[in-house]
mmCIF file of C-alpha atoms in Angstrom:
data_model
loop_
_atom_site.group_PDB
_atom_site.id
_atom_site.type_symbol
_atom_site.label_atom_id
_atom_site.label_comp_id
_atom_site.label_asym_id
_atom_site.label_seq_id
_atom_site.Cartn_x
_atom_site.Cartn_y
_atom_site.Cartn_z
ATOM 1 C CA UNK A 1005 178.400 83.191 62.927
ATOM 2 C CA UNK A 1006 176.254 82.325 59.952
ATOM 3 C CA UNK A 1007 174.396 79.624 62.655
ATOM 4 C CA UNK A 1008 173.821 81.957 64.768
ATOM 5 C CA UNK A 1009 172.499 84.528 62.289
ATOM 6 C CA UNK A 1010 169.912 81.925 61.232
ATOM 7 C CA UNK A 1011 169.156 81.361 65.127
ATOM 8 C CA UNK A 1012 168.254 85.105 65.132
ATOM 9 C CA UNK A 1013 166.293 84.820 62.030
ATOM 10 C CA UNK A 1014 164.732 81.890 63.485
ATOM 11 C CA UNK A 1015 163.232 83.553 66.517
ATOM 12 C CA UNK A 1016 162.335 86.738 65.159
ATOM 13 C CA UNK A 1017 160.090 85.152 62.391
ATOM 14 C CA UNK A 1018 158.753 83.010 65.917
ATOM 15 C CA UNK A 1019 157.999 86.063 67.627
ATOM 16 C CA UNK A 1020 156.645 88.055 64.774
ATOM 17 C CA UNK A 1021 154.522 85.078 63.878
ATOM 18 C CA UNK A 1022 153.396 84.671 67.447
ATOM 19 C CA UNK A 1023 152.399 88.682 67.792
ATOM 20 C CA UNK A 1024 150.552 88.742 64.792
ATOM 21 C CA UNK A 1025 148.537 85.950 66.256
ATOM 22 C CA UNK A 1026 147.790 87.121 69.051
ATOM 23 C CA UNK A 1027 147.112 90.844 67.192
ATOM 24 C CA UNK A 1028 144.354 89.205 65.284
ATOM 25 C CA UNK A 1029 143.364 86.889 68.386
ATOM 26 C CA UNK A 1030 142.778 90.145 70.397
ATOM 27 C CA UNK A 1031 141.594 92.002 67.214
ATOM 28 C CA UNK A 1032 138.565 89.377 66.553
ATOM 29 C CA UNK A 1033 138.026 89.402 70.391
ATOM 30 C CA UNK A 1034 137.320 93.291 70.226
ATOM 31 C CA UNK A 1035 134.366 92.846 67.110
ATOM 32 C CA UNK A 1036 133.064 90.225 68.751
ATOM 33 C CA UNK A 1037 132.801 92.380 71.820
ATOM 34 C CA UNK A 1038 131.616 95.457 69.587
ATOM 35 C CA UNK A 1039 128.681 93.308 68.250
ATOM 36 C CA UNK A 1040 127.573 91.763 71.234
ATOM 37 C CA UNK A 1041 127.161 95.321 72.781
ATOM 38 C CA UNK A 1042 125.363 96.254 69.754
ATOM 39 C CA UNK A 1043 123.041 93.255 69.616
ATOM 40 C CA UNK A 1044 122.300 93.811 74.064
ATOM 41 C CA UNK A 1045 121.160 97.097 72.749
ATOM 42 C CA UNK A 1046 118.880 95.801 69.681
ATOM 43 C CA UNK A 1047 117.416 93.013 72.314
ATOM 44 C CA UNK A 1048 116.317 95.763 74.303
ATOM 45 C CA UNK A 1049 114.895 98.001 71.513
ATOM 46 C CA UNK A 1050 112.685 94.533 70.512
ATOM 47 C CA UNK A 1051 111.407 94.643 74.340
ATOM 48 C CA UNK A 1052 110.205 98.135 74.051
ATOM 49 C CA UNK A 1053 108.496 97.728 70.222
ATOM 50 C CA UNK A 1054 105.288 98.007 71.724
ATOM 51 C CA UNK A 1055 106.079 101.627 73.319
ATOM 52 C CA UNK A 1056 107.399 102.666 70.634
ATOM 53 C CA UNK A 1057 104.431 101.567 68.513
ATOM 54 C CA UNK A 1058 102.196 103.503 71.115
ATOM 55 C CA UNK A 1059 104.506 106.497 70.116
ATOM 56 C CA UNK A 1060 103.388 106.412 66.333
ATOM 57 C CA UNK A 1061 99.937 105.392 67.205
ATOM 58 C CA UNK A 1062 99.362 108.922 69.031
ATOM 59 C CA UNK A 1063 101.187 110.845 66.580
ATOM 60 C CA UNK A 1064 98.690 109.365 64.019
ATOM 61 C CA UNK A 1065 95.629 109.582 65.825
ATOM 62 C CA UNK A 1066 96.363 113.472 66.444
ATOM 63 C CA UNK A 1067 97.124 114.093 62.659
ATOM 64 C CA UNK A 1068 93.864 112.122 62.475
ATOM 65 C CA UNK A 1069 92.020 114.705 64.505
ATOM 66 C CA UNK A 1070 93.215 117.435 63.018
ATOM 67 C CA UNK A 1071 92.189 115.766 59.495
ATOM 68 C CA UNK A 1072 88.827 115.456 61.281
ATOM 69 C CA UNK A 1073 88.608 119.493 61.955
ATOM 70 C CA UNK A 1074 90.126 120.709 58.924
ATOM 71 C CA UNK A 1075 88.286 123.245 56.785
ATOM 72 C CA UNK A 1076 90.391 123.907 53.576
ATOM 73 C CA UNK A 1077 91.104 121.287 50.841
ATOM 74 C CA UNK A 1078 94.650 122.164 50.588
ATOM 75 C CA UNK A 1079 95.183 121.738 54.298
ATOM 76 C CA UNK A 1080 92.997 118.115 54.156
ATOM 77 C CA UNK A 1081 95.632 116.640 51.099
ATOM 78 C CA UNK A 1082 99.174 118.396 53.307
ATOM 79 C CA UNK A 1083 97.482 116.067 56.372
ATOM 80 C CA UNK A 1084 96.623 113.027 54.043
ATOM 81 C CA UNK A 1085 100.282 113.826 52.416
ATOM 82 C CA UNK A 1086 101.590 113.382 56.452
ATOM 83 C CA UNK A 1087 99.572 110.112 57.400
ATOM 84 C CA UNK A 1088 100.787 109.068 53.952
ATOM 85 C CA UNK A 1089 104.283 109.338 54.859
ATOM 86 C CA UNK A 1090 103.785 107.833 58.501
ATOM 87 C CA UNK A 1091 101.987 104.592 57.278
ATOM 88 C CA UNK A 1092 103.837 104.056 54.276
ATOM 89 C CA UNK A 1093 106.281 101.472 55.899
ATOM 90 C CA UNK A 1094 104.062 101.119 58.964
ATOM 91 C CA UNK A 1095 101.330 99.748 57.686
ATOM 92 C CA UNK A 1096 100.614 99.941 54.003
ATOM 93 C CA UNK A 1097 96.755 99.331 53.407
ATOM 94 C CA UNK A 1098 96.218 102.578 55.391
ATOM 95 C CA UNK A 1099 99.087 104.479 53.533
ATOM 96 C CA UNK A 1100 97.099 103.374 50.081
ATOM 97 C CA UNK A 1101 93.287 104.697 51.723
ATOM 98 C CA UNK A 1102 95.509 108.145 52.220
ATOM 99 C CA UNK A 1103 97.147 108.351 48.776
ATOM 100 C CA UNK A 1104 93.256 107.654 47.500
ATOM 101 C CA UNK A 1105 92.227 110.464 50.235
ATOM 102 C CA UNK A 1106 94.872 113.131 48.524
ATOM 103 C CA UNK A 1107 93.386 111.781 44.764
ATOM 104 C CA UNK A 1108 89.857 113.297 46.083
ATOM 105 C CA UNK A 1109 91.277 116.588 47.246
ATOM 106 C CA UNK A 1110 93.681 116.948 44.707
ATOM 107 C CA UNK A 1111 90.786 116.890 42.392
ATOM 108 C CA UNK A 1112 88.772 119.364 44.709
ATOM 109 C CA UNK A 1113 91.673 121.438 44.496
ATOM 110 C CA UNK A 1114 91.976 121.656 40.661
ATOM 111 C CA UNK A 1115 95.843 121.062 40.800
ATOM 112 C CA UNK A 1116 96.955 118.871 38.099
ATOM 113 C CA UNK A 1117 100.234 118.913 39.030
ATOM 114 C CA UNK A 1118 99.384 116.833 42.198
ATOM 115 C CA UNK A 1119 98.634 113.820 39.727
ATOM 116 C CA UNK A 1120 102.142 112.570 39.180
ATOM 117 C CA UNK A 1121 102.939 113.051 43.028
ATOM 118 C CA UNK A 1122 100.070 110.900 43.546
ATOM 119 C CA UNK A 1123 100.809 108.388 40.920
ATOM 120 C CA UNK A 1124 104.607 108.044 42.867
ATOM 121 C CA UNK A 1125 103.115 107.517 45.881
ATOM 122 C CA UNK A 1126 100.871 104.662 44.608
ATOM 123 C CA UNK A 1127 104.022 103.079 43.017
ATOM 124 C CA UNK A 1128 105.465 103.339 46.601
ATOM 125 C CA UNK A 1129 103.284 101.504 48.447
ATOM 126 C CA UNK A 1130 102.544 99.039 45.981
ATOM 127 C CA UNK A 1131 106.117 98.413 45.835
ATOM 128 C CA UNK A 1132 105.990 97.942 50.262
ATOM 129 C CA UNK A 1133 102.613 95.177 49.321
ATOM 130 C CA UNK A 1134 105.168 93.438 46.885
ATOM 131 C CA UNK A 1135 103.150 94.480 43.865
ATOM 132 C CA UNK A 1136 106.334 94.736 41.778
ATOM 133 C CA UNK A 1137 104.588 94.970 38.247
ATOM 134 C CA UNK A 1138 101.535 96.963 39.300
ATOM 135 C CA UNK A 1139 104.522 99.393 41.047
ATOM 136 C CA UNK A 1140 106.372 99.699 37.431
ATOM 137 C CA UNK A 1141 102.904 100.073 35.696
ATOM 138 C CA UNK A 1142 102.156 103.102 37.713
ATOM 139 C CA UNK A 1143 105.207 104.676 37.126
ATOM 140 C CA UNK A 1144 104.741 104.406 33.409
ATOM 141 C CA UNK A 1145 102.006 106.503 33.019
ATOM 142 C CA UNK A 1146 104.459 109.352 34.163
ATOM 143 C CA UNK A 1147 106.401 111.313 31.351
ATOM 144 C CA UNK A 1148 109.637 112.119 33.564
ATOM 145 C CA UNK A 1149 110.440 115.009 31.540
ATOM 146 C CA UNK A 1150 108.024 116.622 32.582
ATOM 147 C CA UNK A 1151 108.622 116.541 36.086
ATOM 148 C CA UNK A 1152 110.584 119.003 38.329
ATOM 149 C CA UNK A 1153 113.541 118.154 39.696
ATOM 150 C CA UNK A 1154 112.600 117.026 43.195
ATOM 151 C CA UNK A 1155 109.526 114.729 41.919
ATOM 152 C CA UNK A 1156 111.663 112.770 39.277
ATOM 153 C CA UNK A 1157 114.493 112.367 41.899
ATOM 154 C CA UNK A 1158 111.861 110.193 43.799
ATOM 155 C CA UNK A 1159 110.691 108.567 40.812
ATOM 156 C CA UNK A 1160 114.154 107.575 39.712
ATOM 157 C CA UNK A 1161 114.758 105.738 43.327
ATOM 158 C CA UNK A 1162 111.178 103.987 43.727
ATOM 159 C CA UNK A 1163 111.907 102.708 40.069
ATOM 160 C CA UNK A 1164 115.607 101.378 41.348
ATOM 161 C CA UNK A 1165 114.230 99.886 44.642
ATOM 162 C CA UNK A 1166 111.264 98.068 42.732
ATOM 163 C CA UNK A 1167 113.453 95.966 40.270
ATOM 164 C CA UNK A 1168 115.941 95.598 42.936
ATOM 165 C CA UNK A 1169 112.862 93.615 45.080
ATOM 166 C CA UNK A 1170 112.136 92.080 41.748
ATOM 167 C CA UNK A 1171 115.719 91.129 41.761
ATOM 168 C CA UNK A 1172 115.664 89.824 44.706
ATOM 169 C CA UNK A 1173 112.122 87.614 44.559
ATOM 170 C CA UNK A 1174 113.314 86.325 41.484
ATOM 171 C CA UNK A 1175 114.418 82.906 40.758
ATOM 172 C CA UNK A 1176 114.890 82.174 37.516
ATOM 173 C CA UNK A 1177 118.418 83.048 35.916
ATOM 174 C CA UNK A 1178 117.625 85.506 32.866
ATOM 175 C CA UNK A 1179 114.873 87.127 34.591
ATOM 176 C CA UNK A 1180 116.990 88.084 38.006
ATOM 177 C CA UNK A 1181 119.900 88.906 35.120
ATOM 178 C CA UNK A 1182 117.204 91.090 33.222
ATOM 179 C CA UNK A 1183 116.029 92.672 36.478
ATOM 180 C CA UNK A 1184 119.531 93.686 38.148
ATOM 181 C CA UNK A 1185 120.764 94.955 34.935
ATOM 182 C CA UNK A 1186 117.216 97.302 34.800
ATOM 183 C CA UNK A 1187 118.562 98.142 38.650
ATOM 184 C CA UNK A 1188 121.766 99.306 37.659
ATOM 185 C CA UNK A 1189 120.152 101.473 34.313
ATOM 186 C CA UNK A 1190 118.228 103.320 37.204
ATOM 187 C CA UNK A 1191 121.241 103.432 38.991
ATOM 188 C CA UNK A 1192 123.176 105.827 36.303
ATOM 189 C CA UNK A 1193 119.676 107.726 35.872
ATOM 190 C CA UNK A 1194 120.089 108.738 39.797
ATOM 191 C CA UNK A 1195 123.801 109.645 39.108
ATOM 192 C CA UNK A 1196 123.194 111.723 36.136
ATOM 193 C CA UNK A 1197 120.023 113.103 37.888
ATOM 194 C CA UNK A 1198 121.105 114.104 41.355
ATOM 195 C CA UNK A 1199 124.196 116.700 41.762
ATOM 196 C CA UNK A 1200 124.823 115.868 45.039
ATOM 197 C CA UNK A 1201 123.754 114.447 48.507
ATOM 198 C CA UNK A 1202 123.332 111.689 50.584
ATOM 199 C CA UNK A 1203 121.137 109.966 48.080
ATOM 200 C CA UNK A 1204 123.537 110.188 45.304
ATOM 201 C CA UNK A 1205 126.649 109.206 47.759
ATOM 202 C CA UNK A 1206 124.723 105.905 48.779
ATOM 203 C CA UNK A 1207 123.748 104.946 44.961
ATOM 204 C CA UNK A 1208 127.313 105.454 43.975
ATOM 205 C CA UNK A 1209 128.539 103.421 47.066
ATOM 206 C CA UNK A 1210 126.339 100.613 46.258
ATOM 207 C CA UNK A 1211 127.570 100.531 42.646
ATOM 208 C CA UNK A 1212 131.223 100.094 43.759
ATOM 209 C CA UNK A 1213 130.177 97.431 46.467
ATOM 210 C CA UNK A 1214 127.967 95.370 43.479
ATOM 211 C CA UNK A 1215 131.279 95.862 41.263
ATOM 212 C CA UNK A 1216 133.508 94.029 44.411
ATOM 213 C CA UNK A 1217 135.044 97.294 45.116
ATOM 214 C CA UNK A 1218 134.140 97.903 49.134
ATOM 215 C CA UNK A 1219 137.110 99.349 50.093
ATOM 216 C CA UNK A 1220 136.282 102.739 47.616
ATOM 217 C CA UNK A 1221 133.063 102.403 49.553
ATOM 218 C CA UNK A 1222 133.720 102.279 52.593
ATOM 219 C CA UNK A 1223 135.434 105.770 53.171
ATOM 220 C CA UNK A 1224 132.612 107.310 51.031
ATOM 221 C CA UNK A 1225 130.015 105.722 53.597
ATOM 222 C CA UNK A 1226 131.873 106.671 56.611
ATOM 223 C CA UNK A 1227 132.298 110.387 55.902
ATOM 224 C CA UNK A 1228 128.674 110.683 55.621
ATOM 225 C CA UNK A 1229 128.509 109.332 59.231
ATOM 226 C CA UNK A 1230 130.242 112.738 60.128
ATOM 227 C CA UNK A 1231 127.233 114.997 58.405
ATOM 228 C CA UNK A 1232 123.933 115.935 59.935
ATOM 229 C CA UNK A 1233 121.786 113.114 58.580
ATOM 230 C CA UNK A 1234 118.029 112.102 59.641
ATOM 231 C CA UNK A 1235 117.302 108.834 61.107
ATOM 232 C CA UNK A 1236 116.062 107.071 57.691
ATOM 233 C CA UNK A 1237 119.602 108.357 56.366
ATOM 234 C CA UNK A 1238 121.524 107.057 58.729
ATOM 235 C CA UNK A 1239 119.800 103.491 58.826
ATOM 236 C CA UNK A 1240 120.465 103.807 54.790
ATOM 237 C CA UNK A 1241 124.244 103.868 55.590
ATOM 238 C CA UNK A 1242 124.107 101.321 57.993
ATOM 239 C CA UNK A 1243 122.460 98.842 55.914
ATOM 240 C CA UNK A 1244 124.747 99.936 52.756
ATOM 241 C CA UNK A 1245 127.815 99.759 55.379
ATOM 242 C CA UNK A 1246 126.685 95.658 55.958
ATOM 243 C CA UNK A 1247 126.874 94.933 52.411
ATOM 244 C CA UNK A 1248 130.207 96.531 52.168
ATOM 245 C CA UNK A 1249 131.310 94.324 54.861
ATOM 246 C CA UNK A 1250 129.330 91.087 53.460
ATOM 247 C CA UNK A 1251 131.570 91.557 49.765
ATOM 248 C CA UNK A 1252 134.653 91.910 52.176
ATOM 249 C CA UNK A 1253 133.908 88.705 54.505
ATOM 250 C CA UNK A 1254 133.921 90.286 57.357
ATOM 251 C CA UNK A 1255 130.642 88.777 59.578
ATOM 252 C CA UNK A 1256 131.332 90.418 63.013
ATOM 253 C CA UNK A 1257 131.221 94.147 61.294
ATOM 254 C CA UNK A 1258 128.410 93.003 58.908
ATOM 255 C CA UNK A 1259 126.146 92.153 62.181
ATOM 256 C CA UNK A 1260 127.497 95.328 63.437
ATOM 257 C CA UNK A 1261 126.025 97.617 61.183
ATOM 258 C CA UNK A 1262 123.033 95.544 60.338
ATOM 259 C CA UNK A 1263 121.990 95.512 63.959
ATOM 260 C CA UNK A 1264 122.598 99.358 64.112
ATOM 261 C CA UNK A 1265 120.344 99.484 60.942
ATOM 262 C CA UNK A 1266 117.579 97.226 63.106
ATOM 263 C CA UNK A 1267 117.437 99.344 65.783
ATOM 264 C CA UNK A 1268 116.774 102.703 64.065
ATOM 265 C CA UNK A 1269 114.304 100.397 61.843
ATOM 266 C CA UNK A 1270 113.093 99.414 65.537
ATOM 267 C CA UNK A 1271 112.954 102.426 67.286
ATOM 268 C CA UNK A 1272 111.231 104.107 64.510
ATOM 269 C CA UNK A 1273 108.532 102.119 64.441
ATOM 270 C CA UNK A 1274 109.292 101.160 60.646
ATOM 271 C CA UNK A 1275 107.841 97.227 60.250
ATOM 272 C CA UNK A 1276 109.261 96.652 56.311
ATOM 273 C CA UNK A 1277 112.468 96.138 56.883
ATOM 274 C CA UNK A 1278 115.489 93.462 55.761
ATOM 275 C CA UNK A 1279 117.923 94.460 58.323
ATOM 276 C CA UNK A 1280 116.434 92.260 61.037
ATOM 277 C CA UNK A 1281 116.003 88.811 58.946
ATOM 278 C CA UNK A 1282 119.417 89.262 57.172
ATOM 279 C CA UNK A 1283 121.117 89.688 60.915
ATOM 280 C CA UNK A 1284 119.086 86.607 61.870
ATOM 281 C CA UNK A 1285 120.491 84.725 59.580
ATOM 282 C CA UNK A 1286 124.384 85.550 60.623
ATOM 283 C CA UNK A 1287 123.028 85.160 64.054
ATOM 284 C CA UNK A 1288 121.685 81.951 63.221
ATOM 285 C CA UNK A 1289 125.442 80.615 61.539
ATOM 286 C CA UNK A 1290 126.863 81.809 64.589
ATOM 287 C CA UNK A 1291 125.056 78.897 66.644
ATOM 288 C CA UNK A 1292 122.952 81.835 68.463
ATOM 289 C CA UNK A 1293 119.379 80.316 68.020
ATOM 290 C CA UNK A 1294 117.842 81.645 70.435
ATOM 291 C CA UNK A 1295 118.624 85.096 69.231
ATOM 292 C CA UNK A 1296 117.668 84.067 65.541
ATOM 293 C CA UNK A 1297 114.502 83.291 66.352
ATOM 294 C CA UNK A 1298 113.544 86.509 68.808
ATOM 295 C CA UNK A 1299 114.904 88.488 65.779
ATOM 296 C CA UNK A 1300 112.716 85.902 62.942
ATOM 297 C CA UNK A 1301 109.551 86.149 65.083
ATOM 298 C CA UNK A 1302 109.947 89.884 65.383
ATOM 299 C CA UNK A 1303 110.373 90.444 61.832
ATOM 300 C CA UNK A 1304 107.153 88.040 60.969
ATOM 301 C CA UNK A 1305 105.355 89.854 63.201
ATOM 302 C CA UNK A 1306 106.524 93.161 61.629
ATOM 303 C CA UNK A 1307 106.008 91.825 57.962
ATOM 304 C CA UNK A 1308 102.173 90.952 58.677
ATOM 305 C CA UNK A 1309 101.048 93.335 60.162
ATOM 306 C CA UNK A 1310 102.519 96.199 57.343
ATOM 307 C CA UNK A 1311 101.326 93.616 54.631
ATOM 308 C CA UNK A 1312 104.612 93.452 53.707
ATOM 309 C CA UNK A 1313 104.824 90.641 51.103
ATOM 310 C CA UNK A 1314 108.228 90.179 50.053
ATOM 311 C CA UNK A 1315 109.440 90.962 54.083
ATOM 312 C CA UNK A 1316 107.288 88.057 54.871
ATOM 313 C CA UNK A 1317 108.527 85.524 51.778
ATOM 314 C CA UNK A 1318 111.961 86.258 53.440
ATOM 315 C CA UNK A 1319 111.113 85.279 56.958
ATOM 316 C CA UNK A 1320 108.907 81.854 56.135
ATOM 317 C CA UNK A 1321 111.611 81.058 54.094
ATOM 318 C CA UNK A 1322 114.141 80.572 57.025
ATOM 319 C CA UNK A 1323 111.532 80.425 59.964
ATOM 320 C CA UNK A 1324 111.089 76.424 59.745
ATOM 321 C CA UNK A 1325 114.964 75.713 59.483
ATOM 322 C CA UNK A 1326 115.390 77.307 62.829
ATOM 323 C CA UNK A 1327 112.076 76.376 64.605
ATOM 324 C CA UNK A 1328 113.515 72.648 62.969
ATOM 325 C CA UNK A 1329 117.041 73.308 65.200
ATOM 326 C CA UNK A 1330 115.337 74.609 68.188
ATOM 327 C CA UNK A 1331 112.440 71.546 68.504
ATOM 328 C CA UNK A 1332 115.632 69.098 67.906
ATOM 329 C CA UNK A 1333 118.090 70.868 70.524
ATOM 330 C CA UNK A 1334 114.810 70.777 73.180
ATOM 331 C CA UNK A 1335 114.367 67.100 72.114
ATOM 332 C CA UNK A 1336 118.155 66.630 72.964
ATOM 333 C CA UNK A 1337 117.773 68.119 76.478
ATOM 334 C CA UNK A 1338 114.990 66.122 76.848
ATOM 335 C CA UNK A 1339 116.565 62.139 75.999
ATOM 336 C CA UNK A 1340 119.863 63.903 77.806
ATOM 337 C CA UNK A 1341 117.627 64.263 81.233
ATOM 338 C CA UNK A 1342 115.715 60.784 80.460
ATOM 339 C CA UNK A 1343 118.972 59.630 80.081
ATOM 340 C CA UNK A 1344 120.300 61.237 83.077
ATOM 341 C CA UNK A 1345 117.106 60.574 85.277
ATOM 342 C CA UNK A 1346 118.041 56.611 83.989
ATOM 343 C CA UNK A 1347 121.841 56.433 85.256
ATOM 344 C CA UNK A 1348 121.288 57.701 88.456
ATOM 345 C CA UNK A 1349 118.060 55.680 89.133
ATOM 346 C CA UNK A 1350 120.326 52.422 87.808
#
């Protein structure tokens, strides 16, 4: 009896075993699947760049016109204010001639209250250039309580993105340690500043995902999903989604939501980006080179032509270690047909 209780016990831990293998088996299968869909869809987005580039290019040359016609002062800085906001990630030299286009009207205008707004929007673009320091300096000169609500809001998050790049493009210990602890004081400014929204939501899910604490993130992030959101929001949640997944060590839903993040970045004709060079790197440890370096390339070409500095450090970083793997897999090929070409001659 007892034998044949631990026969029983036997086979049910075989089969249990076996079906949770095959669960997961089936399980990975299915992400893998649900990536490679997304990443067909992100190849085809890159093939159409230069459409959607066309796209903004009108929209900008009409705004342009209209700037051209314009009789009022305060209509000349609300255009300026709208090329402004369509250059600022597209292609920031231009971005910076606009912010110095509102200075001149804003001083036409006699509206001192314009000042700070301008002052932000310098910080923002010099922050896009990679001028990190010349980005804080700006912000400086503002006395935030001062400002209303709206205006510090932004102030507060180009302050937190700025030493989070300076974070980033930092190398030495105490001054990344210095820099990410400045990040996270701006952090609890936002939280104390902003009631409620999709800002605040994605601040508060990045502090639990820095803290190793995805899983109170992830619900947060997903729930937003199911409100109306813009396009920039969306691709905010995306990208904050792939770092939820990176902490958790999960790769195939990490690529997932980075290449959803690319291809709003894409389709929107935004060129600073890091959703693009950060999936190229997965892509890359996933033994997909060609992929890796359609998705570098892109990103290069991106990065240049916004004058985006620290977007650019990041690609020519990893550009030569792929461009290394692809000239040695061609070389490969190449002694494999020699050898080839050899044997059957012989």
């Amino acid at each position: 009896m007892k034998q044949n209780i631990r026969i029983f016990i036997a086979r049910y831990k075989f089969i249990w075993l076996l079906t949770s293998m095959i669960l997961l088996t089936l399980s990975a299968q299915a992400q893998q699947a649900n990536h490679e869909k997304v990443l067909q869809q992100l190849d085809e987005v890159i093939t159409k760049k230069a459409s959607f580039r066309t796209e903004r290019e009108t929209t900008i040359s009409q705004l342009k016109q209209q700037l051209h016609y314009a009789t009022t002062e305060e209509d000349k800085y609300k255009l300026c204010n709208e090329l402004l906001g369509l250059y600022l990630h597209y292609q920031a030299d231009s971005a910076l001639y606009y912010i110095n286009k509102k200075s001149e009207y804003a001083l036409l205008l006699n509206k001192p209250e314009c000042h700070d707004e301008i002052i932000i929007n310098r910080a923002e673009v010099m922050g896009v250039m990679g001028m990190y320091n010349e980005a804080l300096a700006e912000l400086q000169q503002i006395s935030p309580s001062k400002l209303e609500q709206e205006k510090l809001n932004i102030l507060l998050l180009t302050a937190r993105t700025c030493y989070g790049w300076l974070a980033d493009y930092t190398i030495g210990h105490d001054a990344k340690q210095k820099y990410l602890h400045l990040t996270d004081l701006y952090r609890d400014s936002i939280m104390n500043s902003i009631d409620s929204g999709v800002d605040r939501n994605i601040v508060l899910a990045e502090r639990f995902i820095l803290s190793a604490q995805p899983d109170k993130a992830l619900p947060m992030l997903n729930q937003m999903l199911t409100t109306s959101l813009d396009l920039r929001q969306k691709a905010y949640i995306y990208y904050t989604l792939s770092m939820a997944y990176e902490v958790k060590n999960e790769p195939d839903m990490q690529i997932y939501y980075l290449a959803q993040t690319a291809i709003i970045d894409l389709s929107t004709s935004v060129r600073e980006y890091a959703s693009l060079q950060k999936l190229a790197r997965l892509i890359y440890r996933h033994g997909d080179l060609k992929r890796a370096y359609s998705y570098l390339s892109c990103s290069m070409e991106d990065a240049v032509a916004c004058n985006a500095r620290l977007r650019f450090a990041e690609v020519t970083e990893f550009y030569p270690i792929i461009d290394m793997h692809i000239l040695k897999k061609k070389l490969k090929k190449k002694e494999w047909l020699s050898y080839s070409y050899y044997a059957w001659e012989y």
